[in-house]
XYZ file of C-alpha atoms in Angstrom:
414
model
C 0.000 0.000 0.000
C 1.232 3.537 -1.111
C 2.107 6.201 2.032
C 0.092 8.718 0.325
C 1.883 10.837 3.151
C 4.938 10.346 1.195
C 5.276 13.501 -1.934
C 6.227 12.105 -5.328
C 8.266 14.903 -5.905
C 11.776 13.383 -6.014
C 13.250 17.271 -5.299
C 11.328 16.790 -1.540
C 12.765 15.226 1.127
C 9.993 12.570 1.290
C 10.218 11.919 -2.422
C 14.090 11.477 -1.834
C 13.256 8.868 1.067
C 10.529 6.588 -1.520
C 12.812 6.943 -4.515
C 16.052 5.980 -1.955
C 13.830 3.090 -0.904
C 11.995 2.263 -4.050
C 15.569 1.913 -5.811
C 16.912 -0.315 -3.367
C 13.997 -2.405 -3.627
C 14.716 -3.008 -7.198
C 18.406 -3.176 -6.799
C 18.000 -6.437 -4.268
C 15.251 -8.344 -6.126
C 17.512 -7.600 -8.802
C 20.683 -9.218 -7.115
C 18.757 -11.604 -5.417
C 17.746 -12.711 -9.023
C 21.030 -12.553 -9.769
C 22.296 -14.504 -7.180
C 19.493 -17.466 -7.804
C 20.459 -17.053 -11.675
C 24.152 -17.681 -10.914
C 23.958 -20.282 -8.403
C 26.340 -22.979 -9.012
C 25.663 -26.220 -8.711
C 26.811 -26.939 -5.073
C 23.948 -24.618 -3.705
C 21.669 -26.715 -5.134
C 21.693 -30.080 -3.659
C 23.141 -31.402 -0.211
C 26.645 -31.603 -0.436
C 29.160 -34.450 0.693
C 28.176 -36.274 4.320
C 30.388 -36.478 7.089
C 33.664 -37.838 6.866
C 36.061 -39.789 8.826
C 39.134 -38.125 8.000
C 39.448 -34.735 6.406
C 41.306 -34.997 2.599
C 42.255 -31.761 0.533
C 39.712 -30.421 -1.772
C 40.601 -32.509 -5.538
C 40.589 -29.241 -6.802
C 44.253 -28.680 -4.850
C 45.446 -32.025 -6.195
C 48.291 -30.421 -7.702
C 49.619 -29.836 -4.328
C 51.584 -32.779 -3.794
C 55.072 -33.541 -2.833
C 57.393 -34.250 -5.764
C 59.314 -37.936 -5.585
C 62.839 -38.277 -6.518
C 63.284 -42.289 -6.144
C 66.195 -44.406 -7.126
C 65.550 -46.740 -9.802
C 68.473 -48.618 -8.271
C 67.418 -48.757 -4.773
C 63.936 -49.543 -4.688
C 62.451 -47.776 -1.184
C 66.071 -45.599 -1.375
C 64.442 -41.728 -2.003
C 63.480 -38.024 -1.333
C 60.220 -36.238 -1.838
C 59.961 -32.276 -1.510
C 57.676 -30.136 -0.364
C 56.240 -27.850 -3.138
C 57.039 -24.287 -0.537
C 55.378 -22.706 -3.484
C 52.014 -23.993 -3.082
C 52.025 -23.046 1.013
C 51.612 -20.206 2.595
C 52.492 -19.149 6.351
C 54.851 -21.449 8.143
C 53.486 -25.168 9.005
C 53.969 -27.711 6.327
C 50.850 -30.329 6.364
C 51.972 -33.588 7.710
C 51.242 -34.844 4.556
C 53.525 -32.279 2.415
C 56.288 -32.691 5.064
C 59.564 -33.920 2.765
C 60.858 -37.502 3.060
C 64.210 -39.300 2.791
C 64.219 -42.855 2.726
C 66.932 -45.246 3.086
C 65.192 -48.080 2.464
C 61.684 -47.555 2.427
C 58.935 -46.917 4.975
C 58.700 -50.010 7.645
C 54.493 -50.546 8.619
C 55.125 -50.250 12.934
C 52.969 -51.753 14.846
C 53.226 -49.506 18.169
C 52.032 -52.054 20.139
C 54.955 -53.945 20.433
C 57.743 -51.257 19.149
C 60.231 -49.843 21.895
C 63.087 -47.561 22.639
C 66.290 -49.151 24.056
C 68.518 -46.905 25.423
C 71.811 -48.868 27.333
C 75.686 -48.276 26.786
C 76.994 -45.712 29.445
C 73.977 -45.449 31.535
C 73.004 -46.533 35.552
C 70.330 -48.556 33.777
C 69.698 -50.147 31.083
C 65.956 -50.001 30.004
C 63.596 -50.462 27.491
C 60.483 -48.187 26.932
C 57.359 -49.108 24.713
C 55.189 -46.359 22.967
C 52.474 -46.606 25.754
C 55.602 -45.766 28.487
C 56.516 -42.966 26.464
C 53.158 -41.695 26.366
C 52.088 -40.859 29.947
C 55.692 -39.210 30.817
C 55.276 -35.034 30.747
C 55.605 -33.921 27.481
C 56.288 -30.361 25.470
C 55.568 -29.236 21.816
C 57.336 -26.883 19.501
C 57.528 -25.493 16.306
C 60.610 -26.067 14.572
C 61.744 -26.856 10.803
C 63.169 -29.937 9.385
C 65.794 -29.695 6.921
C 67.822 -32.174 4.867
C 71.813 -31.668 5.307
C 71.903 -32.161 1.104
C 68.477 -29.600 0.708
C 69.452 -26.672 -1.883
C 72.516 -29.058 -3.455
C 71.600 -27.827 -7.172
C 73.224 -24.890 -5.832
C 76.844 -26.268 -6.190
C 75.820 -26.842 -10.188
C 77.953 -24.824 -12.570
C 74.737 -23.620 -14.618
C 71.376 -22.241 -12.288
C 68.385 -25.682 -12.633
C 65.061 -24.654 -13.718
C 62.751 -25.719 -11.168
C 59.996 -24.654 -9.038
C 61.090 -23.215 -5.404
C 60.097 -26.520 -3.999
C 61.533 -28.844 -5.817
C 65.193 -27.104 -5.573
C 64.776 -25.851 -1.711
C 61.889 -28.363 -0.381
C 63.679 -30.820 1.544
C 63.068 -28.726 4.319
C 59.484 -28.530 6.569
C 58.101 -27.283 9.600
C 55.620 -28.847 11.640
C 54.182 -28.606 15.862
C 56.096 -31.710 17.081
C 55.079 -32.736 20.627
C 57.051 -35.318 22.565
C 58.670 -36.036 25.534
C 62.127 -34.488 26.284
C 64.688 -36.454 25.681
C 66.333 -35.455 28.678
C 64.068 -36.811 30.807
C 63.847 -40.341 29.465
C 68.136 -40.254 30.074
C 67.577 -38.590 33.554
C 65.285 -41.717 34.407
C 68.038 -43.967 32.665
C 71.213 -42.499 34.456
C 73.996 -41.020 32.205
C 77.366 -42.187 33.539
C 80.092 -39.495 33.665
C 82.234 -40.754 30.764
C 78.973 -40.092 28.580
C 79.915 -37.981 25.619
C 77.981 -39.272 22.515
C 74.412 -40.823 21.901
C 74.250 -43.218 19.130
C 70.967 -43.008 17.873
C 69.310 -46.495 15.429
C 66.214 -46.583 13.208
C 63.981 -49.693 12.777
C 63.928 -49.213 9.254
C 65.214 -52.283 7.285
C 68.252 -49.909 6.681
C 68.828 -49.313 10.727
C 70.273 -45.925 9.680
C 72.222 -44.625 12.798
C 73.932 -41.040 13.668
C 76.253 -40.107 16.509
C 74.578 -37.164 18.528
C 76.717 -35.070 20.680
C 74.904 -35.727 24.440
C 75.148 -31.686 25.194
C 72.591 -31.336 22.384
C 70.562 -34.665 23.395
C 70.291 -32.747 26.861
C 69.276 -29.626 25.669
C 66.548 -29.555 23.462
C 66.363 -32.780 21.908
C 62.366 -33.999 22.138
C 60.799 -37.863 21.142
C 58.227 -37.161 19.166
C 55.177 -38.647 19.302
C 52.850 -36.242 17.526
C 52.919 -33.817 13.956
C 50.799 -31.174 13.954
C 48.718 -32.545 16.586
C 47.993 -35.828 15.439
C 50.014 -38.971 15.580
C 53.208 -38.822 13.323
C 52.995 -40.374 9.498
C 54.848 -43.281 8.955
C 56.897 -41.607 6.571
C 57.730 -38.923 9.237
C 58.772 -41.468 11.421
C 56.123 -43.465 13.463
C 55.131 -44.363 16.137
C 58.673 -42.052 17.466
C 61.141 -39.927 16.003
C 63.989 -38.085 17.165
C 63.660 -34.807 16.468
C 66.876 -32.263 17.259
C 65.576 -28.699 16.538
C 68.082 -26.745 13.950
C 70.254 -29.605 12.912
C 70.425 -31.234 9.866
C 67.796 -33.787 9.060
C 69.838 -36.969 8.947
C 70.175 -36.201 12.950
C 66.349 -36.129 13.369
C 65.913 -39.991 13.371
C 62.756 -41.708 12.372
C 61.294 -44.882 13.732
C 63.896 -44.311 16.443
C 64.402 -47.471 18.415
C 67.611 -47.743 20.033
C 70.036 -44.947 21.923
C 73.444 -45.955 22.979
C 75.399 -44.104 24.772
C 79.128 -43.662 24.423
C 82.522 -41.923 24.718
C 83.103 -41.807 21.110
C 81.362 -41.008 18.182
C 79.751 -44.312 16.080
C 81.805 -42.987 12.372
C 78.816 -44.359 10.722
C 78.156 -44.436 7.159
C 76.141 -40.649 7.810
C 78.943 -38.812 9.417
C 81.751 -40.416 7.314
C 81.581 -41.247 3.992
C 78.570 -38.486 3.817
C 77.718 -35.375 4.952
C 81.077 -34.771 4.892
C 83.018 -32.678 2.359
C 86.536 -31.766 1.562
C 87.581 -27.803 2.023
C 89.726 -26.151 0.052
C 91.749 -26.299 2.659
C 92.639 -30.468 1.852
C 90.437 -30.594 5.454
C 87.294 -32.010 5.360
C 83.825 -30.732 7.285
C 82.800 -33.297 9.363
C 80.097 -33.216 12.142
C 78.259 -30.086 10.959
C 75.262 -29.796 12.796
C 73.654 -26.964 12.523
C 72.003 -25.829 10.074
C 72.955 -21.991 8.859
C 70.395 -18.856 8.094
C 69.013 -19.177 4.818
C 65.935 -17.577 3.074
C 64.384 -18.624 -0.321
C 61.667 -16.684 -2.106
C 58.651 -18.746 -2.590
C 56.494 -16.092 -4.620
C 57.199 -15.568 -7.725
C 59.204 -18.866 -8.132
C 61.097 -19.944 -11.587
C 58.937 -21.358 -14.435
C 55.651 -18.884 -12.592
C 54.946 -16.061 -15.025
C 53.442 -12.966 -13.810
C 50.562 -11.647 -15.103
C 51.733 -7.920 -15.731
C 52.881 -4.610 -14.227
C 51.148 -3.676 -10.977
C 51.372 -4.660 -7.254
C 52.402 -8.109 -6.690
C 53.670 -9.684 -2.941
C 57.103 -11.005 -2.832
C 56.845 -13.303 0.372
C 59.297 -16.237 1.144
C 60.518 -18.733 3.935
C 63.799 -17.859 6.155
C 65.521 -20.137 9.122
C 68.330 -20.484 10.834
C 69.827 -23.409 13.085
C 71.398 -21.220 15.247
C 68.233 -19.494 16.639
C 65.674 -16.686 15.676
C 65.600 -14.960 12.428
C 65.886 -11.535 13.224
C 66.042 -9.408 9.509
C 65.448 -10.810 5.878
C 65.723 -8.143 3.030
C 64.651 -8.575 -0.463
C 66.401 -7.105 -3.395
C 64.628 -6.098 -6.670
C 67.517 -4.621 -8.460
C 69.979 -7.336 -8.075
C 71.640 -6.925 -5.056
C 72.590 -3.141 -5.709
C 70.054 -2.190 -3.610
C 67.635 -3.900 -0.217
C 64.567 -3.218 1.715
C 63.685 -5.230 4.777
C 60.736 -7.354 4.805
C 58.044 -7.360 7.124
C 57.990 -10.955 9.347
C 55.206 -12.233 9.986
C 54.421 -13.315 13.604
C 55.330 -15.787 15.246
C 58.883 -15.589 14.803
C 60.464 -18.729 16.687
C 63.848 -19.889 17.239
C 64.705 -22.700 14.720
C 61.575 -22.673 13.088
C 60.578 -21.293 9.470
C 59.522 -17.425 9.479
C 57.526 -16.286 6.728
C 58.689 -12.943 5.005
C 56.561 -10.656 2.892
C 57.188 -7.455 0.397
C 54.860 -5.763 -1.378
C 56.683 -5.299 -4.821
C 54.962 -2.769 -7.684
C 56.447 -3.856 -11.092
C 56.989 -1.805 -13.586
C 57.233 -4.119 -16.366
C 60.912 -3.672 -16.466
C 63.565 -6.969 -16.282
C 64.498 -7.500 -12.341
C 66.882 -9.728 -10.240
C 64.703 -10.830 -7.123
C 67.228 -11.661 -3.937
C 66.384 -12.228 -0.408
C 68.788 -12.233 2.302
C 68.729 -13.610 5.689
C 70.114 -12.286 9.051
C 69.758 -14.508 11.954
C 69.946 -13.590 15.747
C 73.712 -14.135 16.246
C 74.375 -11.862 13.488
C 75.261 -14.418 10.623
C 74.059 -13.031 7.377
C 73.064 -15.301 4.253
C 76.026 -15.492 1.660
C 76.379 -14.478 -1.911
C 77.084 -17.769 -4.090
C 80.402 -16.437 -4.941
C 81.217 -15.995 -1.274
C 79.957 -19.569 -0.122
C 82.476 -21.202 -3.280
C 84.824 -19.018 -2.065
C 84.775 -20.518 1.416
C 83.863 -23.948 0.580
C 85.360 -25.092 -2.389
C 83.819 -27.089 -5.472
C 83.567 -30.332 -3.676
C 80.257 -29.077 -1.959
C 77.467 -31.586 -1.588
C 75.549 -30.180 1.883
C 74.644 -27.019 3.107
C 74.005 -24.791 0.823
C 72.716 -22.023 1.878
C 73.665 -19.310 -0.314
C 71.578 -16.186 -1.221
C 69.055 -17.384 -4.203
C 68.396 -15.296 -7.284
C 65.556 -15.403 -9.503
C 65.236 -13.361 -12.995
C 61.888 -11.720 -13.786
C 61.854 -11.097 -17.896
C 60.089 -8.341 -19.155
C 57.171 -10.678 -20.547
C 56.467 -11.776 -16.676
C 58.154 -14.804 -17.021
C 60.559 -15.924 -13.561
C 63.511 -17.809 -14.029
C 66.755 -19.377 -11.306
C 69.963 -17.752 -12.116
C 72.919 -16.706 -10.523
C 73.457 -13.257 -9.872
């Protein structure tokens, strides 16, 4: 029914009010036409029931880790974790990278346990249930192969997506109990200097830990991200030894000997070692060093065209907390620092962001890490310098990445 108090005179105030409400009566029954033309499919009809177990959309299927096996070795292999396709700083338990010595053994916790003896008051023997009513912690803290970044060392720059060049390296919530506590209960006899640390894989892949570090912050993880590890990640426990390099972080852990002197495995001998310029050779290196990668725009990505774009990337450092990372745009001539986003953690990734207008001119993309002990990322030139051509593990040089005029991003070395 018309307000026949209302004027139609559009010039009146009252005619101003109808014609404000008449037209926004017409503009929703148009948009809520609109909307009921346009509805897609999935507004239509009840969607999926309840599941289970939660799985990715299919329409992310593309997000998967990529598998480097050897053809030689069957179960001997790496997969990476595409760092291009995440965002923030937790890697899915399912994207976290793998390394294999010879394959992934099936567990059954019920009747897997830890044995730790050697140099101890007691010798004992813990099963998963044990381990799981002792006090536990959890912390964020990346993962990262010793040989992760290795194309580096190549004479010519590979072609390759961020991940599959930098993405043996991860970060997840592992929750466990201390390490030191389980050798408190156990007794550690004076002459105690090393922890020889075994796999159950078919492979029984062992390390020699220094016990300062097993004290410290060493952890047995039970949980990833708040579930139950993966059995590629290492179930039903891992060892996981925040900031050093991967081989350290043992999975399927099920034996810890304690010693006086280091095991000179296969892992801290004939690898992850490498000979210096020097004639020396680098042996025990631990800790992994500051490094940042860009993760957006990546090689083979070509942007769209001039205009704002977000450069945004992954820095970490096995030393501690990443303090600075500044991105380059002209090559190195000239930085800005990055804005990190929160929380920035010791030993764990921190996520890095720029916002970036391009011009539509060529540009060298760098980014440069600075970590909390005042260790800053290295050129390429400087890293050969100091480490010779015989390099295998860390690399951890600055990375470059070309952006052509026509958008498209490729590695080089600059």
């Amino acid at each position: 029914m018309q307000n026949s108090s209302e004027s139609e005179d559009p010039k009146s105030e009252s005619g101003r009010r109808k014609f404000l409400k008449t037209g926004l009566a017409l503009t929703g029954t148009a948009l809520t036409g609109s909307v009921r033309a346009a509805a897609p499919p999935w507004m239509t009809r009840p969607g999926a029931p309840l599941s289970n177990y939660g799985q990715p959309s299919p329409h992310e299927r593309a997000v998967i880790r990529w598998v480097a096996a050897n053809a030689d070795a069957p179960g001997n292999g790496i997969s990476w974790t595409p760092l291009e396709r995440l965002e923030g700083i937790v890697t899915p338990s399912g994207l976290h990278f793998e390394r294999h010595h010879n394959g992934v053994p099936q567990i059954d916790p019920a009747v897997h346990r830890l044995a730790v003896h050697g140099l101890v008051g007691q010798a004992s023997s813990f099963g998963i249930d044990d381990l799981l009513r002792y006090p536990m912690t959890s912390r964020l803290c990346f993962i990262e192969c010793g040989g992760n970044s290795n194309a580096g060392w190549h004479r010519e720059p590979i072609q390759a997506p961020a991940g599959n060049i930098h993405g043996l390296a991860s970060c997840s919530e592992w929750t466990g109990v201390p390490l030191a506590t389980v050798l408190e209960e156990c007794g550690v006899q004076p002459n105690a200097k090393w922890l020889i640390a075994e796999g159950a894989d078919a492979a029984a892949m062992n390390v020699s830990i220094p016990l300062d570090k097993a004290l410290d912050d060493a952890l047995l993880a039970l949980y990833q991200n708040g579930e139950r590890l993966r059995p590629e990640n290492g179930y039903p426990l891992r060892l996981v030894l925040p900031g050093w390099e991967g081989v350290t972080n043992v999975k399927w852990l099920h034996r810890l000997q304690l010693a006086d002197q280091p095991a000179m495995a296969r892992n801290e001998t004939a690898k992850y070692t490498e000979l210096l310029p020097s004639g020396q050779a680098r042996q025990f290196s631990f800790v992994m060093e500051a490094k940042s990668v860009i993760t957006h725009p990546f090689a083979g990505q070509t942007l769209p065209g001039p205009g704002l774009h977000q450069i945004s990337g992954l820095a970490w450092s096995g030393r501690g907390t990443i303090r600075r990372v500044e991105v380059s745009t002209d090559g190195g001539q000239t930085w800005r620092d990055a804005t990190l986003d929160s929380p920035i953690l010791p030993k764990c990734f921190t996520r890095f962001r720029l916002p970036w207008r391009w011009d539509g001119s060529p540009a060298v993309l760098k980014s440069r890490a600075t970590d909390e002990t005042g260790y800053v990322q290295p050129e390429r030139q400087t890293l050969i310098a100091e480490r010779g051509r015989h390099g295998y593990f860390h690399y951890n040089a600055i990375v470059s990445s070309a952006v052509a005029a026509d958008g498209s991003v490729s590695h080089v070395y600059a």
